[in-house]
mmCIF file of C-alpha atoms in Angstrom:
data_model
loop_
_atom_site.group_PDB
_atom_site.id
_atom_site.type_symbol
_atom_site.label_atom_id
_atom_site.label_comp_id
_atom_site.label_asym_id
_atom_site.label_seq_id
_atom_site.Cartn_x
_atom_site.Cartn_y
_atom_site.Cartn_z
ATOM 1 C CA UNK A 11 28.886 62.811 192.524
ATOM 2 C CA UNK A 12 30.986 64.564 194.897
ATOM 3 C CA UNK A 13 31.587 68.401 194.346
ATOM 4 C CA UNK A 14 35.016 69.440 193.979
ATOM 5 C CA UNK A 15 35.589 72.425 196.277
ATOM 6 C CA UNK A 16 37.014 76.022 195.220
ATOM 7 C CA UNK A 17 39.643 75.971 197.672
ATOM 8 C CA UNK A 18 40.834 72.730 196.176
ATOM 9 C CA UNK A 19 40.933 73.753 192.265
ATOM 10 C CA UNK A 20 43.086 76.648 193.168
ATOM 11 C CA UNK A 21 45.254 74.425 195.115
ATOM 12 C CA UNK A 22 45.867 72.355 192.256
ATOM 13 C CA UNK A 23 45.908 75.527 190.216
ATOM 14 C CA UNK A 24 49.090 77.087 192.181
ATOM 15 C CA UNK A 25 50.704 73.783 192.097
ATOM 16 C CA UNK A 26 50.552 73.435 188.223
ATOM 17 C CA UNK A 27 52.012 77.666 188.298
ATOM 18 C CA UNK A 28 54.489 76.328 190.956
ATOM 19 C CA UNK A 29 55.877 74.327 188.615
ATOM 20 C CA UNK A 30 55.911 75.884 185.418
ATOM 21 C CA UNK A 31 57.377 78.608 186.968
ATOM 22 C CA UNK A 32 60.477 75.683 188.209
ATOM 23 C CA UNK A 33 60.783 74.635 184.684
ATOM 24 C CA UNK A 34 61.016 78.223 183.706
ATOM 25 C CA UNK A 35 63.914 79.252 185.934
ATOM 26 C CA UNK A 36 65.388 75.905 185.562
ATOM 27 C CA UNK A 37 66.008 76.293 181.879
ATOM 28 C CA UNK A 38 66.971 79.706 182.248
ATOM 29 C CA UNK A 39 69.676 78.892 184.318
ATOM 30 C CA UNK A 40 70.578 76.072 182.088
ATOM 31 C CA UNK A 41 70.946 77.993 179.437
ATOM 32 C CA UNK A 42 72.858 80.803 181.441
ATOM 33 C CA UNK A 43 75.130 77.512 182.610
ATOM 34 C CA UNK A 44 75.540 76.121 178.957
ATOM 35 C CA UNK A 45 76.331 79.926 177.622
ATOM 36 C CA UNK A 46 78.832 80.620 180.456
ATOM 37 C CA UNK A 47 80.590 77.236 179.482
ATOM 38 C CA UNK A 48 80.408 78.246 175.685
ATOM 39 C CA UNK A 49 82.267 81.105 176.154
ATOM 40 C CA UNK A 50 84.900 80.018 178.558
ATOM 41 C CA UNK A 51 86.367 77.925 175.374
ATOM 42 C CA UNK A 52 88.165 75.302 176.940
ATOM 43 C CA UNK A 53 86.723 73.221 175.338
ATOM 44 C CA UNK A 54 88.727 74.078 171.625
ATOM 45 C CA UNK A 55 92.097 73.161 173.486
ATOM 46 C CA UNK A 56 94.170 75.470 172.148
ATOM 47 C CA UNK A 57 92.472 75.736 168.567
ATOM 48 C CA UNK A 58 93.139 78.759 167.115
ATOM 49 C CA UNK A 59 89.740 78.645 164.915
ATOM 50 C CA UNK A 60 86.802 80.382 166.812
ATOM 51 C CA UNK A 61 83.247 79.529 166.784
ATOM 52 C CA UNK A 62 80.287 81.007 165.017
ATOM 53 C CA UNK A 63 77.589 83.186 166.781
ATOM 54 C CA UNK A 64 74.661 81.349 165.364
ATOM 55 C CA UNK A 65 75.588 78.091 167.429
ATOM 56 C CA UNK A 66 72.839 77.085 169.255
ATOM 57 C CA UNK A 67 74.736 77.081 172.526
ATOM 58 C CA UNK A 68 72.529 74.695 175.010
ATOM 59 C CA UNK A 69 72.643 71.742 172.215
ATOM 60 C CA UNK A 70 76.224 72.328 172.062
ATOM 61 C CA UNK A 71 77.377 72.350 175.560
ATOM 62 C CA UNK A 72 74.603 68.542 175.323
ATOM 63 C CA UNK A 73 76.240 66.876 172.760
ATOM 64 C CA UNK A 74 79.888 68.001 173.818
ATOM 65 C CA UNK A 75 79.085 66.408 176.893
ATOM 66 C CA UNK A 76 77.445 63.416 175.817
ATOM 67 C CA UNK A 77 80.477 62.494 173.357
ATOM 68 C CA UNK A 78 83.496 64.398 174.848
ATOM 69 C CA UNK A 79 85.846 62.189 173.127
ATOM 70 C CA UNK A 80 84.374 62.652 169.599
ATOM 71 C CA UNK A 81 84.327 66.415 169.998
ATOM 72 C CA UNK A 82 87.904 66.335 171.273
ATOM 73 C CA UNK A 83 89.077 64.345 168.205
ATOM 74 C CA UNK A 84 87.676 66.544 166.137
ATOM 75 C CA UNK A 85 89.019 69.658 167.600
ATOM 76 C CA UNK A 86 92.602 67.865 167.448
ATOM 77 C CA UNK A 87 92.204 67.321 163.888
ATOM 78 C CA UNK A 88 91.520 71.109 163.351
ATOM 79 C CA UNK A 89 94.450 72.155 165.472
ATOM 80 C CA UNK A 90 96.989 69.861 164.811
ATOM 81 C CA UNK A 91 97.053 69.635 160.686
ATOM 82 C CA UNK A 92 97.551 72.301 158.290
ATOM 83 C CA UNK A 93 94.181 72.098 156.453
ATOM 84 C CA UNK A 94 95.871 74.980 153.981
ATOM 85 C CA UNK A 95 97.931 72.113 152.502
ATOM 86 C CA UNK A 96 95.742 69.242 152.481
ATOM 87 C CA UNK A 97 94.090 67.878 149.306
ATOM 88 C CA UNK A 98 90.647 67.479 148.913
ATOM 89 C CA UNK A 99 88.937 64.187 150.219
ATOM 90 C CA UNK A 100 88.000 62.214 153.295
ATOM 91 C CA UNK A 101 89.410 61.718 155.984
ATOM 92 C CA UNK A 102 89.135 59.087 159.223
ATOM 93 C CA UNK A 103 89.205 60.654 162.572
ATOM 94 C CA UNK A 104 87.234 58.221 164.547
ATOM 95 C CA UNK A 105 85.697 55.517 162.678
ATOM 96 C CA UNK A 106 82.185 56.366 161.320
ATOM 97 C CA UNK A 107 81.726 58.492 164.368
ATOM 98 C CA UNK A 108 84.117 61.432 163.099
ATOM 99 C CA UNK A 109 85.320 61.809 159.727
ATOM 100 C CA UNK A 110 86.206 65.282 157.525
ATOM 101 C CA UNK A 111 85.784 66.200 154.115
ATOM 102 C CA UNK A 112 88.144 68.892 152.602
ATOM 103 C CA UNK A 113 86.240 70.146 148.543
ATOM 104 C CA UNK A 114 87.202 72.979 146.711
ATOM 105 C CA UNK A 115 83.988 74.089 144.503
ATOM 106 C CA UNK A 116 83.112 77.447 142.804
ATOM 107 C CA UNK A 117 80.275 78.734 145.408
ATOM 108 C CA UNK A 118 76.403 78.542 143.951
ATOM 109 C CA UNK A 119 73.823 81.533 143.249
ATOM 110 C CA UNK A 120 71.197 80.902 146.212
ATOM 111 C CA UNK A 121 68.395 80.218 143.779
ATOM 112 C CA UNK A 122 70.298 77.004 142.787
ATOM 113 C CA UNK A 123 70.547 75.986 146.663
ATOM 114 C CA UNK A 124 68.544 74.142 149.035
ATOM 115 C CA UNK A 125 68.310 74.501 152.471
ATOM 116 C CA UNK A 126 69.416 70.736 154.338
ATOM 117 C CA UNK A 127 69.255 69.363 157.611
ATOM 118 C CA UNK A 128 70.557 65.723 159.181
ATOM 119 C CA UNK A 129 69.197 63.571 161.589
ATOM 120 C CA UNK A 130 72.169 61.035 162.518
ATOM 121 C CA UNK A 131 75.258 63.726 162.255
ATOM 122 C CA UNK A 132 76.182 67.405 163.188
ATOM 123 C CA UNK A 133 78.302 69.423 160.532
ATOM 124 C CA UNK A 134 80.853 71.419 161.462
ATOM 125 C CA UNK A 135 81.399 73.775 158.836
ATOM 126 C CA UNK A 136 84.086 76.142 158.127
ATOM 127 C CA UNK A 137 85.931 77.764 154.879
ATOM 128 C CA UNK A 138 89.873 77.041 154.705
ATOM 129 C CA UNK A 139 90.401 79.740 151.522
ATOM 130 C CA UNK A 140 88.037 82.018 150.230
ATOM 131 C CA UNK A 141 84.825 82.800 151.081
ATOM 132 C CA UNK A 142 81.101 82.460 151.211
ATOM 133 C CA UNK A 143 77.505 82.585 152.629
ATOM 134 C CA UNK A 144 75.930 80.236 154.591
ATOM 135 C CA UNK A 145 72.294 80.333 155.384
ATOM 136 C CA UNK A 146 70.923 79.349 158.986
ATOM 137 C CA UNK A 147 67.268 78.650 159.833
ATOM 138 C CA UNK A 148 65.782 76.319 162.637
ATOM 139 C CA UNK A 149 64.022 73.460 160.769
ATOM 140 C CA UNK A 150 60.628 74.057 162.192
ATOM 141 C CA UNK A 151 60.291 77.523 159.709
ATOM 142 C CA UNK A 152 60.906 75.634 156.930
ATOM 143 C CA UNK A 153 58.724 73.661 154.397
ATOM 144 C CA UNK A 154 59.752 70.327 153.839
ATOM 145 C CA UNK A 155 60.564 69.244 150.212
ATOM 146 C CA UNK A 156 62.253 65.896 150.250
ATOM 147 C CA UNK A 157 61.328 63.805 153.100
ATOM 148 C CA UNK A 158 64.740 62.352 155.357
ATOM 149 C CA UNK A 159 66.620 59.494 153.122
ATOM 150 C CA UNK A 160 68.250 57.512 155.289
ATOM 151 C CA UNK A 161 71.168 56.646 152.908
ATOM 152 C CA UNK A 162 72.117 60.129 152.377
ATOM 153 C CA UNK A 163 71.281 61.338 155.883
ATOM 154 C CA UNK A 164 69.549 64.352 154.229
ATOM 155 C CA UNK A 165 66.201 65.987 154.792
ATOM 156 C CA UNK A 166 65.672 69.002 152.207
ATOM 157 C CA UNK A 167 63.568 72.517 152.805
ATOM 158 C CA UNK A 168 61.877 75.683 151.069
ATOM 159 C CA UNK A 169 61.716 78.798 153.120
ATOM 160 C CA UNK A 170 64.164 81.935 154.478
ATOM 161 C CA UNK A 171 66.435 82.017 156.635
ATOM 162 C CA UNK A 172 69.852 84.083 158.237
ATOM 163 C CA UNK A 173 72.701 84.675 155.730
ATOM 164 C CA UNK A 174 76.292 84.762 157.056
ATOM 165 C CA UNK A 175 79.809 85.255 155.629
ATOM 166 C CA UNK A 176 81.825 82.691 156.082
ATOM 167 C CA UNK A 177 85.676 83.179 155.840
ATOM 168 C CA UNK A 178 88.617 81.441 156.920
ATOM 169 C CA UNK A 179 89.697 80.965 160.940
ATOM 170 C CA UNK A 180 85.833 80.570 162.357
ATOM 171 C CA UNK A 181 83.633 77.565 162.359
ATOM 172 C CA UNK A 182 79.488 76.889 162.385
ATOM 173 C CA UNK A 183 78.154 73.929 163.718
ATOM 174 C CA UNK A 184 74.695 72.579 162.215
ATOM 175 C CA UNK A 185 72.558 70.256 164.847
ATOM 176 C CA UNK A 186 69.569 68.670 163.494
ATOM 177 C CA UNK A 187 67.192 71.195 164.274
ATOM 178 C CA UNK A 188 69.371 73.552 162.470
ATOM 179 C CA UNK A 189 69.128 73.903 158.540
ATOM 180 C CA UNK A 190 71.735 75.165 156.502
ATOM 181 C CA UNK A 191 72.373 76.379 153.162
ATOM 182 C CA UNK A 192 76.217 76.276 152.693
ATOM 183 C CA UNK A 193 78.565 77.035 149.799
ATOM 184 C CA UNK A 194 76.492 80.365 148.579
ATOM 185 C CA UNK A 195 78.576 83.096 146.415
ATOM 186 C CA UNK A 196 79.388 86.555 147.707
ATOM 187 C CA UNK A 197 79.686 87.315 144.288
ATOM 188 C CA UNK A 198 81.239 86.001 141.126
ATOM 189 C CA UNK A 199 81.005 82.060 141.678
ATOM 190 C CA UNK A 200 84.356 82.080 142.884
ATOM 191 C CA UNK A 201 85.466 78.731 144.607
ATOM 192 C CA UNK A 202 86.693 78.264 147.768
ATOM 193 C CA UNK A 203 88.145 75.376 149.827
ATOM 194 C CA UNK A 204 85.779 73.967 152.738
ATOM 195 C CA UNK A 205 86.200 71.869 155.593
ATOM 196 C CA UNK A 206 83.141 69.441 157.088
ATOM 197 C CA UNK A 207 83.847 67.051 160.124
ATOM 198 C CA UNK A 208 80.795 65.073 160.775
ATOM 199 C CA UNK A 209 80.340 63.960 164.402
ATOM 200 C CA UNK A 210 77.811 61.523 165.528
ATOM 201 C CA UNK A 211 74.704 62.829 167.068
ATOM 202 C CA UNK A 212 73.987 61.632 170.219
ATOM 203 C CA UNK A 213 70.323 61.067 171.491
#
């Protein structure tokens, strides 16, 4: 058997560092790239609404440009109707691919919620009148209590998470690594009307 020489394990040792190190400063710079983008906003043509802090930034800036037109649509939608007016239902944007739902419920206590995720769609969330808290929390620090059901599109979880108020003129987007736990009281039950366009997730 043929000895493997010292020189030649830490040549193979500062290639494997060599690269890691790549990786590294690659994603760092695609996540500087994907933040910069974020924050231009071009991308909300003219929509008024603004987005959420919590949005995971480098899946956004992915998916937007994996399905540009769906995003776009979307974004339209927001900008060009007067959600303020519009009675509660569903409504067609694009197909299957896009679609809203406008609700007006009275907001739940948080020990009645669940925390949620999706697999095929990403929510985007945001309150028309009133207000509430929405829970965020990336689906690997959560316990899994109802495994994914395809019909519903729903996976549900036990754990914590980050609270947020949610009011009027601002929007969150959910991905599927991101749980949620929407439509949560700031006090009193009150109800408030809520907007959720589901866009297709692209792979």
């Amino acid at each position: 058997m043929k000895r493997i020489s010292l020189p030649f394990i830490a040549f193979l040792l500062s290639l494997s560092a060599c690269h890691v190190t790549a990786q590294q400063s690659a994603n760092k710079q695609s996540a500087q790239e994907a933040n910069q983008w974020f924050q231009q906003k071009k991308w909300l043509n003219g929509l008024s609404m603004q987005p959420h802090e919590s949005i995971n930034k480098a899946t956004f800036a992915r998916q937007y440009q994996l399905n540009k037109d769906y995003w776009d649509k979307a974004f339209a939608f927001l900008k060009n109707n007067n959600l303020q007016t519009m009675a509660s239902g569903r409504y067609a944007i694009d197909g299957d691919n896009v679609y809203a739902m406008i609700t007006k419920n009275p907001t739940k206590d948080v020990d009645s919620a669940k925390w949620e995720s999706h697999r095929n769609y990403i929510d985007l969330q945001g309150v028309i009148s009133g207000e509430e808290k929405i829970g965020v929390a990336p689906i690997s620090s959560l316990t899994v209590t109802m495994p994914y059901d395809a019909a519903k599109d729903l996976i549900n979880y036990s754990g914590e998470g980050t609270f947020y108020t949610a009011t009027p003129g601002t929007f969150f987007l959910f991905f599927p690594a991101d749980a949620h736990m929407p439509n949560i009281t700031t006090g009193g039950n009150k109800p408030d009307k809520k907007l959720v366009i589901k866009i297709r997730y692209a792979e």
